[in-house]
XYZ file of C-alpha atoms in Angstrom:
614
model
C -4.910 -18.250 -31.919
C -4.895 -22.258 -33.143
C -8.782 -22.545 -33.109
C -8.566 -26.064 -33.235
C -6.170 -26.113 -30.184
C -8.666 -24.140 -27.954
C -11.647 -26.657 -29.307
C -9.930 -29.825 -27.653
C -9.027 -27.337 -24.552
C -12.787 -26.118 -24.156
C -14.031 -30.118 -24.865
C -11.375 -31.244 -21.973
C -13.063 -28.651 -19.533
C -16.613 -29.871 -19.634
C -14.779 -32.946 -18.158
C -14.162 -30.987 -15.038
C -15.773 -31.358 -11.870
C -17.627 -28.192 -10.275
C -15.306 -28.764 -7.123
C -12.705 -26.628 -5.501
C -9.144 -27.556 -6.839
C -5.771 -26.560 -8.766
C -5.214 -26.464 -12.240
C -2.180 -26.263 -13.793
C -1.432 -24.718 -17.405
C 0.931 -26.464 -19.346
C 3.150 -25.852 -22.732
C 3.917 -27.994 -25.968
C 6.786 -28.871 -23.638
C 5.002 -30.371 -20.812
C 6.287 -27.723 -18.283
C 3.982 -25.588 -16.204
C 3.755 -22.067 -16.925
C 0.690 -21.226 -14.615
C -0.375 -21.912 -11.321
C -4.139 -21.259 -9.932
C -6.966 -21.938 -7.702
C -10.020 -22.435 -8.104
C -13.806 -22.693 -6.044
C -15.250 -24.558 -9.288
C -12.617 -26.280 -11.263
C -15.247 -26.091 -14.347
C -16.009 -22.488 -14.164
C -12.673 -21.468 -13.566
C -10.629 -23.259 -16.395
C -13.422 -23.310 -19.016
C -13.266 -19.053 -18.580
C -9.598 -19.064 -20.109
C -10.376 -20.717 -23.116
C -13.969 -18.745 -23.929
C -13.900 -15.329 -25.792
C -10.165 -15.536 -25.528
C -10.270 -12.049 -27.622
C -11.727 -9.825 -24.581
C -8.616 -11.689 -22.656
C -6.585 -8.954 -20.470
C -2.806 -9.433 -23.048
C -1.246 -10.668 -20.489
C -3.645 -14.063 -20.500
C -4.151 -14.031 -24.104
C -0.261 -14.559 -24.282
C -0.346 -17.094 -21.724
C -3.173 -18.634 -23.317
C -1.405 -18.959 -26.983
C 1.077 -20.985 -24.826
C -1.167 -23.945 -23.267
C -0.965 -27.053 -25.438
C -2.615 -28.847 -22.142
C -3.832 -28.219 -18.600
C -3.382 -31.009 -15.107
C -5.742 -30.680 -12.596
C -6.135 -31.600 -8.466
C -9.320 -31.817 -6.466
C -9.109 -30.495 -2.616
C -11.604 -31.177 -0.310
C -12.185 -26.642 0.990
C -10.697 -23.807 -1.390
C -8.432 -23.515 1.622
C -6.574 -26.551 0.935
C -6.583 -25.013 -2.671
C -4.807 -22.236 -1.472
C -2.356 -24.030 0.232
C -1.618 -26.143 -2.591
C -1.375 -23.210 -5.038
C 1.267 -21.887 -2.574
C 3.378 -25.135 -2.728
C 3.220 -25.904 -6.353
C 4.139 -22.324 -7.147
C 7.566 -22.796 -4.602
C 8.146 -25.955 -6.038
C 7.586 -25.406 -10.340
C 8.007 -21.543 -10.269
C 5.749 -20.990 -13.116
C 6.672 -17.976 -15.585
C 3.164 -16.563 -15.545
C 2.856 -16.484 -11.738
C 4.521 -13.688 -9.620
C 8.208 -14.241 -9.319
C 8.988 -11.642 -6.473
C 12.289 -9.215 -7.185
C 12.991 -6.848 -4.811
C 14.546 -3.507 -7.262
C 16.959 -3.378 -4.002
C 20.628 -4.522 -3.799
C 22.137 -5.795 -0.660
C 24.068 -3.046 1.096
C 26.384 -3.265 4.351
C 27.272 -1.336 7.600
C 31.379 -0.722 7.699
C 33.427 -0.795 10.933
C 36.566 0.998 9.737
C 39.858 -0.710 11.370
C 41.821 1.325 13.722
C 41.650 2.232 16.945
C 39.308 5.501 16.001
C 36.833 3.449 14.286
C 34.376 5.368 11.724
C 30.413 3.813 11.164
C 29.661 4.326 7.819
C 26.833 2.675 5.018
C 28.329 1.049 1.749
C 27.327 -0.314 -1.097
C 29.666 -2.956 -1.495
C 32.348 -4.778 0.675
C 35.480 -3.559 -0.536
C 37.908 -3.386 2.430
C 39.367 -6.190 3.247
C 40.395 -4.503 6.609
C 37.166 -3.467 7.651
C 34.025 -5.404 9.374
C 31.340 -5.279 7.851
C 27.454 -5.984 9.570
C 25.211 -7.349 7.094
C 23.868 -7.492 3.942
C 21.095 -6.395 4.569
C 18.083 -5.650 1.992
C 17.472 -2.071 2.110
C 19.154 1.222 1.433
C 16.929 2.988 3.819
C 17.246 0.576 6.620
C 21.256 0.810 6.429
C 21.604 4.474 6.478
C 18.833 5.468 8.953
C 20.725 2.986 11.223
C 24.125 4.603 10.506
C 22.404 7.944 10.732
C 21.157 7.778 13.924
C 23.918 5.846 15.931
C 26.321 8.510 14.579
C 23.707 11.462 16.187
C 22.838 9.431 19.511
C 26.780 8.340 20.399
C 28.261 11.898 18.855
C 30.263 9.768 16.329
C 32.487 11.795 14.043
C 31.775 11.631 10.295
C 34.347 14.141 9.199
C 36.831 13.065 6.862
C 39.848 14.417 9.878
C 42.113 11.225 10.615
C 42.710 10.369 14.430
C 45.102 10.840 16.598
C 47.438 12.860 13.497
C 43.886 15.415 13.110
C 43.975 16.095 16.811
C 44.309 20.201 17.178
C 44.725 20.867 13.830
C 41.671 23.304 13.128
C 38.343 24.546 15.002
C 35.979 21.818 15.670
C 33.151 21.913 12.862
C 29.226 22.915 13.487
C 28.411 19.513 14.507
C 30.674 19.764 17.525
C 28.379 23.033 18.556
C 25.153 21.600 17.916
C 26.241 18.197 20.332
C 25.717 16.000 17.494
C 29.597 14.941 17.594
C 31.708 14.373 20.866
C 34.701 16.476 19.250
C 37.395 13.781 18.734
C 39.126 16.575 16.979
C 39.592 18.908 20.005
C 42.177 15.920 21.198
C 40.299 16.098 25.001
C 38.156 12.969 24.269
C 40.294 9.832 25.566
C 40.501 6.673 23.298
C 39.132 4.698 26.083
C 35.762 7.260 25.766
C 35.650 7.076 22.112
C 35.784 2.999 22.054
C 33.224 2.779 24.877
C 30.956 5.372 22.490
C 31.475 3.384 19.409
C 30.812 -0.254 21.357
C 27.344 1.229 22.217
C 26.600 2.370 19.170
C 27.734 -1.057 17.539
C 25.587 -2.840 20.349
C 22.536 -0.114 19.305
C 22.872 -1.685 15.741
C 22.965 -5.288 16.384
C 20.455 -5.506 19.435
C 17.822 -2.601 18.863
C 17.049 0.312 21.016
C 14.829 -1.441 23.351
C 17.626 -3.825 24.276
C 20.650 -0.963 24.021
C 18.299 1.774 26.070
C 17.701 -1.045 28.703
C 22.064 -2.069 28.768
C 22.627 1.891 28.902
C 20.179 2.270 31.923
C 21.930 -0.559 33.945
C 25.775 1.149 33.160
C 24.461 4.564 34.251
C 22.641 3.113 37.657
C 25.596 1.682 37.930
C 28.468 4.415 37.187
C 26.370 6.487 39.446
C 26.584 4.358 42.252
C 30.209 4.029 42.316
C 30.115 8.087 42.220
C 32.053 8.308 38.717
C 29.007 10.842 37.927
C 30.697 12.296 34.958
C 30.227 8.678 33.134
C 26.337 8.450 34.661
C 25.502 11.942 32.789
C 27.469 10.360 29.466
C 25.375 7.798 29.368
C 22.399 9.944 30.460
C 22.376 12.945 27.575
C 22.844 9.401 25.265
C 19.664 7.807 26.721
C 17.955 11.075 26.407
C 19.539 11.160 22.533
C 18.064 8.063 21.579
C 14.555 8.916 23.303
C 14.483 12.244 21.284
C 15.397 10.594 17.880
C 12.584 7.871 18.327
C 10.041 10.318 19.037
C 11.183 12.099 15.994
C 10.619 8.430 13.828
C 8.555 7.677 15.704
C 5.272 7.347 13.194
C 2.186 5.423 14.387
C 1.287 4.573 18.247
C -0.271 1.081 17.539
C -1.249 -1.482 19.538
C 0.734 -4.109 17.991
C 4.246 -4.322 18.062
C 4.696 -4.906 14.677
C 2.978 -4.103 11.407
C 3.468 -3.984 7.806
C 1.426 -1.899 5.487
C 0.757 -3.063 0.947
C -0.649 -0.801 -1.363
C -0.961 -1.133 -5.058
C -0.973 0.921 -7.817
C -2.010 -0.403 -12.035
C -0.466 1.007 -14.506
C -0.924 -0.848 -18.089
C 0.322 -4.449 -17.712
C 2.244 -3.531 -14.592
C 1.537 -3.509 -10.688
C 3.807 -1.412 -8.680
C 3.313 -2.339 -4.550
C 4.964 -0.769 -1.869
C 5.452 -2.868 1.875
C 5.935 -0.274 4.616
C 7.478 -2.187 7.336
C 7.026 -0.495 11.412
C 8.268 -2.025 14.214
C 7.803 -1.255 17.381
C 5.955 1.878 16.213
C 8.753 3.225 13.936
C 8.651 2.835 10.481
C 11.694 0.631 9.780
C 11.957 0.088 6.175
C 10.203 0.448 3.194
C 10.590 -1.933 -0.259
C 9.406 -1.731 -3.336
C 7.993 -4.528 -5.721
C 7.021 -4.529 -9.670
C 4.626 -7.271 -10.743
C 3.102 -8.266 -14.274
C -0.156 -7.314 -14.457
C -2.168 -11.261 -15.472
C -5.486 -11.321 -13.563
C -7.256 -9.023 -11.434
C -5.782 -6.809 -8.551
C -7.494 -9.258 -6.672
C -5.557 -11.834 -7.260
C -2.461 -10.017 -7.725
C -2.540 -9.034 -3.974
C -3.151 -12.306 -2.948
C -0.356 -14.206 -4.451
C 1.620 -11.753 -3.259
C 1.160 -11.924 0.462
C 1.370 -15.627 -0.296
C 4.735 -15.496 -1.959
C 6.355 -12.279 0.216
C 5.355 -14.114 3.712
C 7.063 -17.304 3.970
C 8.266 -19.272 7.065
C 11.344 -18.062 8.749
C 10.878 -14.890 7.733
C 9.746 -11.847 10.465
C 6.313 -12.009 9.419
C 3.918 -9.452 11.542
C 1.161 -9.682 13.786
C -1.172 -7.553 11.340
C -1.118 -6.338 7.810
C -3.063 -3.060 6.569
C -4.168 -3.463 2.550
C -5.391 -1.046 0.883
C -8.390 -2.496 -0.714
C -10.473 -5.571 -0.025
C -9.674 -8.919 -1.872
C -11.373 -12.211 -2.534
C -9.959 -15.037 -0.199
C -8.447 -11.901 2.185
C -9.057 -13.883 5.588
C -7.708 -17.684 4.134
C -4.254 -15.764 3.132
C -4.259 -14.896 6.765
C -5.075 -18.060 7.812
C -2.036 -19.144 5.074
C 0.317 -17.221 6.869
C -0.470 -17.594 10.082
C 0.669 -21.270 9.525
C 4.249 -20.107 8.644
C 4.581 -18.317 11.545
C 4.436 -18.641 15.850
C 1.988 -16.051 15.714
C -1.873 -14.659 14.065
C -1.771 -13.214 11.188
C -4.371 -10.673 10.772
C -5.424 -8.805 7.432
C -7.479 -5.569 7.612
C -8.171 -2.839 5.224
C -8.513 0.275 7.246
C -11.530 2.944 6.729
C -10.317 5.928 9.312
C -8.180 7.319 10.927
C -4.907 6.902 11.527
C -4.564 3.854 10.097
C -5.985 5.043 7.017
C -3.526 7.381 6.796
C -0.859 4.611 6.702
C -2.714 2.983 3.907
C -2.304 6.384 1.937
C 1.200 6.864 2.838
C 1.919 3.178 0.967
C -0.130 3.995 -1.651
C 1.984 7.340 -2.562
C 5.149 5.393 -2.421
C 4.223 2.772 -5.117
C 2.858 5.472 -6.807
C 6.504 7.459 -6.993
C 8.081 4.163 -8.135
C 5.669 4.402 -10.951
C 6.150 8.177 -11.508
C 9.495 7.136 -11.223
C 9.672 5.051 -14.404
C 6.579 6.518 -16.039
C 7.925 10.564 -16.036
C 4.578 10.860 -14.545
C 3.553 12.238 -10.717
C 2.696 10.074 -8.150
C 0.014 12.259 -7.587
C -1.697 11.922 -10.621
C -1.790 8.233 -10.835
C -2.565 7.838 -7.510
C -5.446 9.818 -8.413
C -6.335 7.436 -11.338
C -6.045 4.747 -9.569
C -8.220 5.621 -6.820
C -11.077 6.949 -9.325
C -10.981 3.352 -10.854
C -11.455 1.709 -7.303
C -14.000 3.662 -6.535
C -15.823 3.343 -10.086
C -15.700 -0.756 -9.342
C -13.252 -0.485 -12.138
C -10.851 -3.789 -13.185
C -8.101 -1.829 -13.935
C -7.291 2.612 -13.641
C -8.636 4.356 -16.561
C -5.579 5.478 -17.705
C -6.933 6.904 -20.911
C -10.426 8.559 -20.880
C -12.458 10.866 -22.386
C -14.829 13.626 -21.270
C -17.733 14.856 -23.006
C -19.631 18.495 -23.066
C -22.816 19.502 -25.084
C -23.100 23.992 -25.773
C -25.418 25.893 -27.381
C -26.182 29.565 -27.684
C -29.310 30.917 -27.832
C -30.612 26.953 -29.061
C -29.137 28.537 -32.736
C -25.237 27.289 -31.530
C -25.427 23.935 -30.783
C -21.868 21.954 -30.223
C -20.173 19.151 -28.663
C -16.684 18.739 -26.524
C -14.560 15.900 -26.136
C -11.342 15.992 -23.916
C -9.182 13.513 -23.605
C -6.885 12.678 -20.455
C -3.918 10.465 -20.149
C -2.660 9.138 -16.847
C -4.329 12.110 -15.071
C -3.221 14.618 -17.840
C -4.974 16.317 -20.272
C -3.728 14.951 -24.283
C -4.717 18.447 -26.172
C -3.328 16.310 -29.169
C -6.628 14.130 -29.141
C -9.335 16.911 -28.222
C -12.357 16.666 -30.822
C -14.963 19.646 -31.646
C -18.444 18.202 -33.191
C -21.059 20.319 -35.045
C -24.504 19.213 -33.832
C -26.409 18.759 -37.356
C -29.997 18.845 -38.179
C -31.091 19.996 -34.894
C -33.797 22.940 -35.271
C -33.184 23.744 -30.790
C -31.594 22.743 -27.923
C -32.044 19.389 -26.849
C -29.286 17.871 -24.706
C -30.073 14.424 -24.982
C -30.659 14.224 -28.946
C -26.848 16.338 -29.063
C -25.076 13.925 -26.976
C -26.229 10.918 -28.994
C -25.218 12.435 -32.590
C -22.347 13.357 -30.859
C -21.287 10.039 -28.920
C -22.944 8.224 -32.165
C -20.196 10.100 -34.684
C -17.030 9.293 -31.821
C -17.817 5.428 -32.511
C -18.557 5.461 -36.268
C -14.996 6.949 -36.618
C -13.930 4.014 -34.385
C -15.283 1.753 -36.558
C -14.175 3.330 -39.533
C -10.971 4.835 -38.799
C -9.084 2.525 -41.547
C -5.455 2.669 -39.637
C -5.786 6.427 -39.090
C -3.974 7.574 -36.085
C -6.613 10.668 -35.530
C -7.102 9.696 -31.936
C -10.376 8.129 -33.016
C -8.507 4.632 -33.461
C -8.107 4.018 -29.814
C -11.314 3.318 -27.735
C -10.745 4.616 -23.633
C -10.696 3.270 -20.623
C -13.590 5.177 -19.574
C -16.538 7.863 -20.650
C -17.357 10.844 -18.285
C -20.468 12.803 -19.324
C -20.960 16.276 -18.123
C -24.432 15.293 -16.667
C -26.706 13.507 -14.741
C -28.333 10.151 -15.078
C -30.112 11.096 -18.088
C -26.767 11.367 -20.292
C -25.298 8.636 -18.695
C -28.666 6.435 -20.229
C -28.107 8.132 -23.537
C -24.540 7.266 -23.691
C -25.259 3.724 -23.033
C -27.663 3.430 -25.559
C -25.181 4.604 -27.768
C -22.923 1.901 -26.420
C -25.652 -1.183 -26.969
C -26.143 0.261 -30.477
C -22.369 -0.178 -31.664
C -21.968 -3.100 -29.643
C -19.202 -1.524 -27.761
C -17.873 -1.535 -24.062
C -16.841 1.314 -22.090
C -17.340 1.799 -18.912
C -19.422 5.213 -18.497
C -20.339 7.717 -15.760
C -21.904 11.387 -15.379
C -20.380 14.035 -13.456
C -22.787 15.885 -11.295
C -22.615 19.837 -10.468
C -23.875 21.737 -7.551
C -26.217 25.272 -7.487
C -22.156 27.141 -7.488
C -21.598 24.776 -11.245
C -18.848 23.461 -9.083
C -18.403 19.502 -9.198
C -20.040 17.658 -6.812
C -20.090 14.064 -7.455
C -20.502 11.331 -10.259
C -23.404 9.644 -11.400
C -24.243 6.212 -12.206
C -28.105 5.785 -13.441
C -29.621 6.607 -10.384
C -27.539 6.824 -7.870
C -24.602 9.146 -6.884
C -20.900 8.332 -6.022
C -19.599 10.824 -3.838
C -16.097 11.933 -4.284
C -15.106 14.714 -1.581
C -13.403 11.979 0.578
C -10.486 11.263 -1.991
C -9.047 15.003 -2.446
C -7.093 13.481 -5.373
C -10.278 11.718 -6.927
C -11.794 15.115 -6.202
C -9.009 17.019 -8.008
C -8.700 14.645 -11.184
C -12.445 14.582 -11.978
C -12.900 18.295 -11.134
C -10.003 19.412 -13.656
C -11.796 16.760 -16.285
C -15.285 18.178 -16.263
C -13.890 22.353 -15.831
C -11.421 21.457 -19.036
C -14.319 19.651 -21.288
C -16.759 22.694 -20.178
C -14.528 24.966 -21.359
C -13.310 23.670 -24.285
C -16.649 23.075 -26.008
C -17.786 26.575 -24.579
C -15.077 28.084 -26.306
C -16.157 26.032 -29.839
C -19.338 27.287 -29.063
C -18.685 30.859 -29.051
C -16.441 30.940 -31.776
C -18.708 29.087 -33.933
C -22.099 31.797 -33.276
C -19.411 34.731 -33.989
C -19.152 33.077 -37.357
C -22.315 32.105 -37.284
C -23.481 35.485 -36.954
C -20.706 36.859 -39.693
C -21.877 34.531 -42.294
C -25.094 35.706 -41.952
C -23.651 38.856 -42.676
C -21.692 38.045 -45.695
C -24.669 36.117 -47.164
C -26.522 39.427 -47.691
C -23.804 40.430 -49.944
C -24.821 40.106 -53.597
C -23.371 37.173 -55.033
C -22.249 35.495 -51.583
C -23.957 32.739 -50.509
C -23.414 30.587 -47.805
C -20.988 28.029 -49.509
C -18.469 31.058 -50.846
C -18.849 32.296 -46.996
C -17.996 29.124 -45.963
C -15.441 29.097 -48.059
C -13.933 32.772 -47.412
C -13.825 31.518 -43.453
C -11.869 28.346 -44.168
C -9.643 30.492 -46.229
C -8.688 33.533 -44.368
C -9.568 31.920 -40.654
C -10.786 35.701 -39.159
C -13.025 38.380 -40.242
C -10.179 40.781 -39.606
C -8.073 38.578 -41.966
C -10.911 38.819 -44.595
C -11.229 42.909 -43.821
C -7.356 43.090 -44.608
C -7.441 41.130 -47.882
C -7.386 42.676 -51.245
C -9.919 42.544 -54.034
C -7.527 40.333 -56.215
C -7.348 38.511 -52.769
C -11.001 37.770 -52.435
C -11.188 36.812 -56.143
C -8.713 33.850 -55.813
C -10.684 32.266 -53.221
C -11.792 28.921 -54.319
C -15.786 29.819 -55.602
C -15.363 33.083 -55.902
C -15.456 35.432 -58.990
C -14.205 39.036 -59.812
C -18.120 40.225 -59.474
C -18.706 38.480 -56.506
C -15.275 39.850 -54.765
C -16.013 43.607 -55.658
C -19.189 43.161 -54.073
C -17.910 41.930 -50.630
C -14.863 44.490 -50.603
C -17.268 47.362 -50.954
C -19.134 45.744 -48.384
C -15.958 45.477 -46.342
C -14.745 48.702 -46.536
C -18.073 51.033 -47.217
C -18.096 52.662 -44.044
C -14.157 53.668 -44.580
C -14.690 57.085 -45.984
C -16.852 58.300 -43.302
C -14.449 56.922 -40.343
């Protein structure tokens, strides 16, 4: 980073006024690569250009790139926001969000002919064929096509019409009444048209408008007694009532509704719009965003970008956390459409619900492209909202203190990636000098050791080169203080918390000094943090164990003549097991590194002097 460069930016700033505004980042080029608001011009700004180390990478890059930075004073942070909005339409900045749908435009065909098929397609390839759309989603086009073809009894059989007609049995769909069986050659041309005009008239209008046009032909086909055409029209009424119930999701006030989640993952934010209308979930799209400032913001520029005027915005919106500026986006919007915009973030219920159901599908597009389950990093994600965290700890580590008998005394760390546990990275520490069992004194040699090897790792990829996201102590408030003493010693920052057990040893919640987060009301924060503290208590309980056994068997060898506790040290490290050592040889002992011919005929009769009387 040009040092001089960021002296002349940080001397421009104290220029600024503490006023609400826009500033705009510029290259050596003179075009504008960022966009933002701000409710202090001064603060705002001058923040980019301090301890531009501890800078998230996605600002430090855009930071290297600002030779010089334009400012404009507004009167309310509202007007901000509105001006935001239109210089980011009008410069598209590369540093803002851009928004690209990951969806193609895909079509409904209207075969020619005069037995007309409904189908979904990618493309328009027949020149022959109609085709209604584009439209912008996969799942919009063939839940259409789907149900049309199940409400009118459309075929979808790959039997040509009339040359088909009596050719074979009629297939299962004819038996279940999901197809009018065109096949059979007793359905007239002038039914099948009438079916497929319907259906056609189901896809353009909606089913409000079609069930309301079907209603008015069956009144009317039954008054002039042609009651064969009234039932028709009345199993179809009756089809499309049965397949809304079946979609038919939420019963909410509001006709329509859209629901965001997010989900972090590195430099990355993955958001998923559900889209319901008229209580029926009607589509569903996906969105990947870089990761530049805080969710926060992320979320906001996004509504402000994905809502624009024309489009079918809704009469509410469901997030699924709380954001800075959340009601002056709605206000935003609101002035792009005919209607109120309102933004909520639901706490219960059934709306609630909703808000999960979003968050699991951004999560699969990130499973999707991570080859990890949307499970698990919906489960890190929610653990870092409910921390306070900036970002998901994707990479933590766990930390357990054992001792047997206040002789054994040991230390655990696990280590867990995106909701998995990396065995790869799991450490074992020897509590030293220690004469009994003190908790507190163990955890800070223990935490104190993790960060020396930070410090001094020298390019080593042990594991120890990476600091994590976050620190979970197997305790209460009292090894949470230690570890952040540990913390202000080194100078380092990592976000640390205890995890609390109940009178069963089964996890109950997680500490923070002296308070308690409670995690039963997220079963997959519940899940994650459970599996973290049961995997570091048993990994450092099984160090512990295995390290009294030999423990115990040096103290054994020791009493041999000649063995002290460096050549039993040394005979472990060798041969691993004391049944290894029982198996070895004499000549085997003796080439042991410390060891001597003497020394090795001792500890083989010691082995093996209870041989002759077995």
């Amino acid at each position: 980073m040009d040092e001089q460069r960021l002296a002349q930016l940080r001397k421009k700033t104290l220029l600024l006024p503490q006023e609400p505004g826009v500033y705009l980042m510029k290259d050596k080029s003179g075009t504008i690569i960022y966009v933002g608001k701000a409710k202090s011009l001064k603060n705002r700004v001058s923040s980019y250009f301090r301890s531009v180390e501890k800078h998230l990478p996605k600002v430090y890059k855009m930071v290297e790139h600002v030779q010089d930075f334009d400012y404009i004073v507004t009167d309310s942070e509202f007007e901000a926001l509105v001006l935001e909005c239109s210089l980011i339409k009008l410069h598209n900045p590369k540093y803002n969000i851009l928004l690209k749908d990951d969806k193609g435009y895909h079509y409904i065909r209207v075969s020619k002919g005069p037995y007309s098929r409904i189908t979904a397609e990618k493309q328009r390839t027949d020149p022959d064929s109609t085709y209604l759309g584009p439209y912008v989603s996969s799942m919009v086009v063939n839940e259409t096509v789907d149900e049309v073809v199940k409400v009118f009894r459309l075929p979808t059989c790959n039997r040509r019409f009339p040359e088909d007609f009596r050719k074979a049995r009629p297939c299962l769909n004819y038996h279940i009444k999901q197809c009018m069986g065109v096949c059979t050659g007793k359905v007239s041309l002038e039914t099948y048209q009438e079916a497929l005009q319907e259906a056609l008239e189901f896809i353009k209008k909606g089913g409000s408008q079609s069930v309301e046009s079907l209603t008015k032909k069956m009144e009317q086909a039954a008054e002039e007694l042609d009651f064969e055409r009234a039932a028709r029209l009345r199993d179809r009424l009756r089809a499309i009532d049965r397949v809304t119930q079946q979609q038919k999701v939420i019963a909410y006030n509001h006709a329509s509704l859209d629901v965001i989640a997010v989900v972090q993952h590195e430099e990355t934010v993955y958001l998923a719009v559900l889209v319901f209308r008229e209580g029926r979930l009607r589509d569903k799209k996906s969105f990947a965003v870089d990761y530049f400032e805080s969710v926060d913001h992320v979320l906001l520029e996004f509504i402000l970008s994905y809502y624009q005027p024309g489009d079918d915005i809704p009469a509410e919106v469901f997030v699924d956390r709380d954001f800075e500026d959340r009601e002056m986006a709605a206000q935003v919007v609101s002035g792009r459409s005919s209607r109120k915009l309102v933004i909520t973030v639901p706490q219960r219920g059934q709306p609630l619900q909703l808000v999960e159901m979003a968050r699991n599908n951004a999560a699969q597009e990130l499973a999707r492209k991570t080859s990890r389950t949307g499970r698990e990093l919906t489960a890190v994600d929610e653990l870092g909202q409910l921390l306070g965290m900036d970002r998901p700890p994707a990479y933590l580590e766990a930390y357990d203190i054992s001792n047997i008998g206040g002789q054994t005394i040991v230390g655990g760390m696990v280590v867990f990636e995106n909701g998995r546990p990396q065995k790869k990275y799991y450490k074992r520490f020897t509590i030293r000098d220690q004469d009994g069992p003190d908790d507190y004194a163990a955890m800070d040699q223990m935490l104190s050791r993790r960060l020396e090897r930070y410090l001094h790792h020298e390019g080593a990829a042990d594991g120890f080169e990476r600091l994590p996201d976050l620190w979970l102590i197997d305790g209460g408030a009292g090894h949470v203080h230690v570890a952040r003493t540990v913390l202000e010693r080194y100078g380092v920052q990592i976000p640390v918390f205890g995890m609390v057990k109940d009178s069963r040893h089964r996890t109950r919640a997680i500490t923070a000094d002296d308070r308690e987060i409670s995690i039963s009301q997220s079963r997959r924060v519940f899940a994650l943090v459970t599996a973290v503290q049961d995997e570091v208590h048993r990994y450092s309980i099984e160090f512990s164990r295995k390290s009294h056994q030999k423990s115990g068997m040096t103290t054994r060898l020791v009493s041999v003549e000649g063995i002290g506790e460096g050549r039993a040290a040394a005979l472990f490290r060798h041969f691993k097991t004391y049944k290894a050592l029982c198996e070895a040889t004499q000549e085997q002992l003796a080439q042991v590194k410390g060891m001597n011919r003497t020394a090795a005929a001792n500890l083989y009769q010691f082995l093996h002097q209870n041989d002759e009387k077995d």
